[in-house]
Amino acid sequence: MTLDFPMVLRCEWLKRRRSFAGWLVLGGALFTPAIIIAVRLVQHAKLPALYANPAFWPSLWRSAWESMAMLLLPIAAILATSLVAQIEFRNNAWKQVRTLPLHPATIYAAKLAVILVLIGQLLALFSVGIWLAAAVPWLFVAGVPWPSDMLSPSFVFAQNARYFVDCLPIVAAQYAIALHSRNYLVPLGAGFVAWIGALGLLQWKYAFVFPYTYTMLDYLGGEPAGKVTVPAIGTAPYALGYAALFAVAGYVLFATKRQKG
Amino acid sequence: MHCLEVNDLVHRYRNGDVVLDGVTLRIPAGSIYGFLGPNGAGKTTTLRLILGLIALQHGAISIFGLQLAAHRIDILRRVGSLIESPSLYDHLTATENLALLQAVHRVDEAKIGDVLDLVGLAGTHRKKVGEFSLGMKQRLAIAVALLHEPELLILDEPTNGLDPNGIVEMRALLTRLNRERGLTIVISSHLLAEIERLATHVGIIHRGRVLFEGTLDELQRRRRTHVALATNDDERAIALLARQSIAATIADGRIVMPAMPNTAIAQVNRRLVDAGLDVHELHTAGDDLEAIFMNLVSN
Ligand SMILES: Nc1ncnc2c1ncn2[C@@H]1O[C@H](COP(=O)(O)OP(=O)(O)OP(=O)(O)O)[C@@H](O)[C@H]1O
Ligand SMILES: [Mg+2]
């Protein structure tokens, strides 16, 4: 199984070519930066003062991440997972995949890895987008200074890693559902309901028991006002625990599915 | 030696209907095995079980002398299959579809061109599979099944959607693969005419039971022959024949008698003519295979 994995991963990665996956990553990553750029170009008179602020980068980072943590990252995880599973359902290809000389665990892990790579791409591109959100108005509006104290690469990496871990339970749960349902509305519907549920639970003291809340809790927990309760040990242990649980449950469902194609 | 042995398969789907009721098949290595049966007979279900796509409920399957349950991955390395509709990625080209599997099977990249040539799809270049006709998809699905040079090819109604020319080509391709590479082929169909020109062995399944299994010759030998006769006065003819204790009946506007040697036929003719009857038609006729099939299936 371990020997097959790189080959199977390559195979799974090739499948997503020319699918909606590329647009999903591009759109998800650049949507918010594009809006920031547009707004700032319109309000260009305020830019010199804004760019001279020593807290320019942290405040840009936070405002860009709001939509990402609350909306785009959970939704992207839901969509990317459904997409990867639907590639097989839509093309009647499960019976082909399941008759390859491969252990089901290899197939399961390779597809999951593709989803995680897509999420990784989304986050990396989003960081580039945030940089562009600063650079583009600076280029086009005269008299704006280049903001000082750029965020350190280690900060950017740590933040990305944290949100990546936060969305793992969503990926794992959605993956389990998506592999099991021929009808793509099932994982999408379940995902949206869970996302809305997470939004509704945020104010609750124990919101962190609900596995879809972590990207939001992590973001809102950073507010000085502290409107939400983040567990003392942070969201990561919960996120990893739920992700492992869902991944194992999903695998059991996948490996024991009655009609494999 | 048997390439594939299936013993006493019983299968029921969730709704409880028993769709396979003790299916036993012996598929000799190097044969082209026609797996025949009308719609809903259980062909696809049997082939799915053989590939492990649905869980075995009862019975045993061994392929290349190995138990499927214990050696599924080793077995699948040596099996190519096409079950029902083609499994192809519509948003990719033919070459890309094959490249996916080339990575998994670890065969040479040149094989992709070879199998595309083999099925006559070499010229499709950048065209996406979603833009292929059904027949083209079917051919590509065969190419997919052949990519890793399997020893056993399992094809479920592969001529679905092929034009007459395509069917002839497919038949020629399968015969060639069988002769040149010794590939064992299991091919299911609900049309006997299609199998008759291709298969060396036949298994006939109906309502989940195997009604016949053997070589094509053995099936041919089941032909029931009779002698047909037409005269200007069939009733008198029957009376005359009865006197010679030949059991004759009228069917489809002719007299039908049991099969008899040529000398006996000549004698019948002489008697009838001597009695003043005009003989319009007198010949030996037999069921064609289709009739044998229909007979098996309707009883
Ligand atoms: N997924 C399923 N759930 C319930 N019943 C099924 C399922 N698939 C097939 N059947 C039933 O099993 C029986 C055999 O079906 P199967 O597909 O094996 O027939 P077949 O011989 O391949 O027919 P065809 O020539 O039409 O392809 C049918 O009565 C069918 O209704
Ligand atoms: Mg069928």
GROMACS .gro file of C-alpha atoms in nm, chain A residues 3-5 7-8 10-12 14-19 87-88 90-104 111 257-261, chain B residues 13-14 48 51-55 57 72-73 76-77 79 81 83-93 96 99-106 128 144:
model
   74
    3LEU     CA    1   0.449   0.183  -0.234
    4ASP     CA    2   0.137   0.249  -0.436
    5PHE     CA    3   0.052   0.572  -0.262
    7MET     CA    4   0.135   0.676  -0.792
    8VAL     CA    5  -0.225   0.678  -0.679
   10ARG     CA    6  -0.058   1.136  -0.887
   11CYS     CA    7  -0.353   0.962  -1.053
   12GLU     CA    8  -0.601   1.136  -0.825
   14LEU     CA    9  -0.455   1.432  -1.255
   15LYS     CA   10  -0.828   1.369  -1.230
   16ARG     CA   11  -0.894   1.714  -1.096
   17ARG     CA   12  -0.745   1.877  -1.407
   18ARG     CA   13  -0.990   2.099  -1.590
   19SER     CA   14  -1.246   2.035  -1.319
   87ILE     CA   15  -1.576   1.315  -1.002
   88GLU     CA   16  -1.624   0.941  -0.950
   90ARG     CA   17  -2.072   1.159  -1.205
   91ASN     CA   18  -1.856   0.951  -1.438
   92ASN     CA   19  -1.976   0.614  -1.305
   93ALA     CA   20  -1.613   0.555  -1.224
   94TRP     CA   21  -1.630   0.397  -0.879
   95LYS     CA   22  -1.650   0.052  -1.030
   96GLN     CA   23  -1.334   0.131  -1.224
   97VAL     CA   24  -1.152   0.270  -0.921
   98ARG     CA   25  -1.264  -0.015  -0.700
   99THR     CA   26  -1.137  -0.279  -0.942
  100LEU     CA   27  -0.787  -0.134  -0.953
  101PRO     CA   28  -0.537  -0.356  -0.774
  102LEU     CA   29  -0.532  -0.125  -0.472
  103HIS     CA   30  -0.614  -0.149  -0.108
  104PRO     CA   31  -0.922   0.059  -0.026
  111LYS     CA   32  -0.843   1.127  -0.242
  257LYS     CA   33  -1.987  -0.016   0.143
  258ARG     CA   34  -2.231  -0.274   0.011
  259GLN     CA   35  -2.241  -0.172  -0.350
  260LYS     CA   36  -1.895  -0.052  -0.441
  261GLY     CA   37  -1.979   0.055  -0.793
  274TYR     CA   38  -3.026  -0.746  -0.289
  275ARG     CA   39  -3.155  -0.544  -0.001
  309ARG     CA   40  -1.991  -0.766  -1.003
  312LEU     CA   41  -1.485  -0.847  -0.932
  313GLY     CA   42  -1.563  -0.799  -0.565
  314LEU     CA   43  -1.779  -0.493  -0.632
  315ILE     CA   44  -2.053  -0.636  -0.418
  316ALA     CA   45  -1.997  -0.845  -0.110
  318GLN     CA   46  -2.311  -1.353   0.051
  333ARG     CA   47  -0.829  -0.979  -0.436
  334ILE     CA   48  -0.548  -0.733  -0.511
  337LEU     CA   49  -0.716  -0.766  -0.991
  338ARG     CA   50  -0.366  -0.694  -1.119
  340VAL     CA   51  -0.790  -0.875  -1.468
  342SER     CA   52  -1.302  -0.530  -1.681
  344ILE     CA   53  -1.911  -0.347  -1.630
  345GLU     CA   54  -2.223  -0.193  -1.780
  346SER     CA   55  -2.157   0.166  -1.885
  347PRO     CA   56  -1.799   0.286  -1.942
  348SER     CA   57  -1.622   0.443  -1.643
  349LEU     CA   58  -1.445   0.738  -1.798
  350TYR     CA   59  -1.367   1.092  -1.689
  351ASP     CA   60  -1.563   1.317  -1.922
  352HIS     CA   61  -1.351   1.625  -1.861
  353LEU     CA   62  -1.031   1.451  -1.972
  354THR     CA   63  -0.911   1.333  -2.312
  357GLU     CA   64  -0.541   1.155  -2.011
  360ALA     CA   65  -0.254   0.817  -1.826
  361LEU     CA   66  -0.434   0.806  -1.489
  362LEU     CA   67  -0.431   0.429  -1.495
  363GLN     CA   68  -0.090   0.403  -1.650
  364ALA     CA   69   0.043   0.564  -1.331
  365VAL     CA   70  -0.138   0.313  -1.110
  366HIS     CA   71  -0.058   0.005  -1.317
  367ARG     CA   72   0.298   0.126  -1.373
  389LYS     CA   73  -1.259   1.539  -2.435
  405VAL     CA   74  -0.876   0.099  -2.037
   0.00000   0.00000   0.00000
